[in-house]
Amino acid sequence: MATKDIILGKLQNLITERFDNPEDAFHFFDKNGDGTLSKKEIVKLLKQAEISGFIRGIVASKLIDGYSKDGDETVSWEEFKAALDEIKE
């Protein structure tokens, strides 16, 4: 299974190579425009980042568990930004 650092690195590569900024990436994957990323939307993001299909669902759940601070089972822009800030560290 890919490590957290590898997965976060792939997400960083996707965002920096395909989008002008992280907020554009967030809005691109927020398909329903509700200001949050659902598990389904996160899985699509992970697919674009070339995360193995076998682990996408697990990783999406772990991202939600690790970054959704309000317990709504989605990731808001602020929570997404916190995950990206971790990548930069």
PDB file of C-alpha atoms in Angstrom:
ATOM      1  CA  MET A   1       0.000   0.000   0.000  1.00  0.00           C
ATOM      2  CA  ALA A   2       1.249   3.496  -0.790  1.00  0.00           C
ATOM      3  CA  THR A   3       2.426   5.541   2.139  1.00  0.00           C
ATOM      4  CA  LYS A   4       0.831   8.783   3.233  1.00  0.00           C
ATOM      5  CA  ASP A   5       3.824  10.750   1.902  1.00  0.00           C
ATOM      6  CA  ILE A   6       3.568   9.142  -1.538  1.00  0.00           C
ATOM      7  CA  ILE A   7      -0.163   9.820  -1.725  1.00  0.00           C
ATOM      8  CA  LEU A   8       0.211  13.430  -0.576  1.00  0.00           C
ATOM      9  CA  GLY A   9       3.060  13.858  -3.084  1.00  0.00           C
ATOM     10  CA  LYS A  10       0.862  12.599  -5.925  1.00  0.00           C
ATOM     11  CA  LEU A  11      -1.886  15.003  -4.867  1.00  0.00           C
ATOM     12  CA  GLN A  12       0.600  17.859  -4.825  1.00  0.00           C
ATOM     13  CA  ASN A  13       1.836  16.922  -8.306  1.00  0.00           C
ATOM     14  CA  LEU A  14      -1.722  16.826  -9.652  1.00  0.00           C
ATOM     15  CA  ILE A  15      -2.556  20.216  -8.206  1.00  0.00           C
ATOM     16  CA  THR A  16       0.634  21.965  -9.311  1.00  0.00           C
ATOM     17  CA  GLU A  17       0.707  20.451 -12.803  1.00  0.00           C
ATOM     18  CA  ARG A  18      -2.952  20.740 -13.785  1.00  0.00           C
ATOM     19  CA  PHE A  19      -4.285  23.775 -11.943  1.00  0.00           C
ATOM     20  CA  ASP A  20      -3.274  27.410 -11.468  1.00  0.00           C
ATOM     21  CA  ASN A  21      -3.753  27.147  -7.714  1.00  0.00           C
ATOM     22  CA  PRO A  22      -5.129  24.760  -5.073  1.00  0.00           C
ATOM     23  CA  GLU A  23      -8.462  26.564  -4.882  1.00  0.00           C
ATOM     24  CA  ASP A  24      -9.045  25.958  -8.605  1.00  0.00           C
ATOM     25  CA  ALA A  25      -8.381  22.253  -8.020  1.00  0.00           C
ATOM     26  CA  PHE A  26     -10.816  22.182  -5.105  1.00  0.00           C
ATOM     27  CA  HIS A  27     -13.583  23.821  -7.141  1.00  0.00           C
ATOM     28  CA  PHE A  28     -12.909  21.542 -10.126  1.00  0.00           C
ATOM     29  CA  PHE A  29     -13.504  18.441  -7.987  1.00  0.00           C
ATOM     30  CA  ASP A  30     -16.461  19.979  -6.094  1.00  0.00           C
ATOM     31  CA  LYS A  31     -18.819  18.804  -8.837  1.00  0.00           C
ATOM     32  CA  ASN A  32     -22.060  19.689  -7.054  1.00  0.00           C
ATOM     33  CA  GLY A  33     -20.778  23.137  -6.035  1.00  0.00           C
ATOM     34  CA  ASP A  34     -21.696  22.788  -2.365  1.00  0.00           C
ATOM     35  CA  GLY A  35     -18.315  24.018  -1.110  1.00  0.00           C
ATOM     36  CA  THR A  36     -17.212  20.611   0.159  1.00  0.00           C
ATOM     37  CA  LEU A  37     -15.682  17.450  -1.261  1.00  0.00           C
ATOM     38  CA  SER A  38     -17.690  14.293  -0.626  1.00  0.00           C
ATOM     39  CA  LYS A  39     -16.088  10.854  -0.508  1.00  0.00           C
ATOM     40  CA  LYS A  40     -17.175  10.298  -4.129  1.00  0.00           C
ATOM     41  CA  GLU A  41     -15.563  13.589  -5.216  1.00  0.00           C
ATOM     42  CA  ILE A  42     -12.371  12.757  -3.294  1.00  0.00           C
ATOM     43  CA  VAL A  43     -12.221   9.355  -4.991  1.00  0.00           C
ATOM     44  CA  LYS A  44     -12.340  11.138  -8.381  1.00  0.00           C
ATOM     45  CA  LEU A  45      -9.541  13.456  -7.252  1.00  0.00           C
ATOM     46  CA  LEU A  46      -7.470  10.442  -6.184  1.00  0.00           C
ATOM     47  CA  LYS A  47      -8.095   8.764  -9.537  1.00  0.00           C
ATOM     48  CA  GLN A  48      -6.787  11.852 -11.326  1.00  0.00           C
ATOM     49  CA  ALA A  49      -3.742  11.775  -9.019  1.00  0.00           C
ATOM     50  CA  GLU A  50      -3.099   8.199 -10.187  1.00  0.00           C
ATOM     51  CA  ILE A  51      -3.744   6.597  -6.811  1.00  0.00           C
ATOM     52  CA  SER A  52      -4.383   2.863  -7.271  1.00  0.00           C
ATOM     53  CA  GLY A  53      -8.042   1.923  -7.641  1.00  0.00           C
ATOM     54  CA  PHE A  54      -7.599  -0.719  -4.977  1.00  0.00           C
ATOM     55  CA  ILE A  55      -6.896   1.834  -2.259  1.00  0.00           C
ATOM     56  CA  ARG A  56      -8.821   4.937  -3.425  1.00  0.00           C
ATOM     57  CA  GLY A  57     -11.833   4.264  -1.193  1.00  0.00           C
ATOM     58  CA  ILE A  58      -9.632   3.598   1.829  1.00  0.00           C
ATOM     59  CA  VAL A  59      -7.573   6.729   1.237  1.00  0.00           C
ATOM     60  CA  ALA A  60     -10.701   8.850   0.697  1.00  0.00           C
ATOM     61  CA  SER A  61     -12.101   7.626   4.007  1.00  0.00           C
ATOM     62  CA  LYS A  62      -8.803   8.312   5.780  1.00  0.00           C
ATOM     63  CA  LEU A  63      -8.637  11.821   4.298  1.00  0.00           C
ATOM     64  CA  ILE A  64     -12.140  12.548   5.531  1.00  0.00           C
ATOM     65  CA  ASP A  65     -11.388  11.055   8.958  1.00  0.00           C
ATOM     66  CA  GLY A  66      -8.129  12.996   9.225  1.00  0.00           C
ATOM     67  CA  TYR A  67      -9.218  16.381   7.920  1.00  0.00           C
ATOM     68  CA  SER A  68     -12.993  16.738   8.354  1.00  0.00           C
ATOM     69  CA  LYS A  69     -12.966  18.543  11.678  1.00  0.00           C
ATOM     70  CA  ASP A  70     -16.698  19.258  11.794  1.00  0.00           C
ATOM     71  CA  GLY A  71     -17.705  15.601  11.443  1.00  0.00           C
ATOM     72  CA  ASP A  72     -19.884  16.118   8.374  1.00  0.00           C
ATOM     73  CA  GLU A  73     -18.115  13.378   6.347  1.00  0.00           C
ATOM     74  CA  THR A  74     -16.949  15.930   3.765  1.00  0.00           C
ATOM     75  CA  VAL A  75     -13.860  18.096   3.349  1.00  0.00           C
ATOM     76  CA  SER A  76     -14.381  21.868   3.151  1.00  0.00           C
ATOM     77  CA  TRP A  77     -11.993  24.273   1.430  1.00  0.00           C
ATOM     78  CA  GLU A  78     -10.407  25.143   4.791  1.00  0.00           C
ATOM     79  CA  GLU A  79      -9.942  21.460   5.622  1.00  0.00           C
ATOM     80  CA  PHE A  80      -8.538  20.792   2.133  1.00  0.00           C
ATOM     81  CA  LYS A  81      -6.156  23.699   2.582  1.00  0.00           C
ATOM     82  CA  ALA A  82      -4.990  22.245   5.915  1.00  0.00           C
ATOM     83  CA  ALA A  83      -4.152  18.977   4.125  1.00  0.00           C
ATOM     84  CA  LEU A  84      -2.171  20.906   1.506  1.00  0.00           C
ATOM     85  CA  ASP A  85      -0.330  22.828   4.207  1.00  0.00           C
ATOM     86  CA  GLU A  86       0.773  19.480   5.617  1.00  0.00           C
ATOM     87  CA  ILE A  87       2.241  18.585   2.218  1.00  0.00           C
ATOM     88  CA  LYS A  88       4.375  21.748   2.284  1.00  0.00           C
ATOM     89  CA  GLU A  89       5.882  20.940   5.685  1.00  0.00           C
TER      90      GLU A  89
END
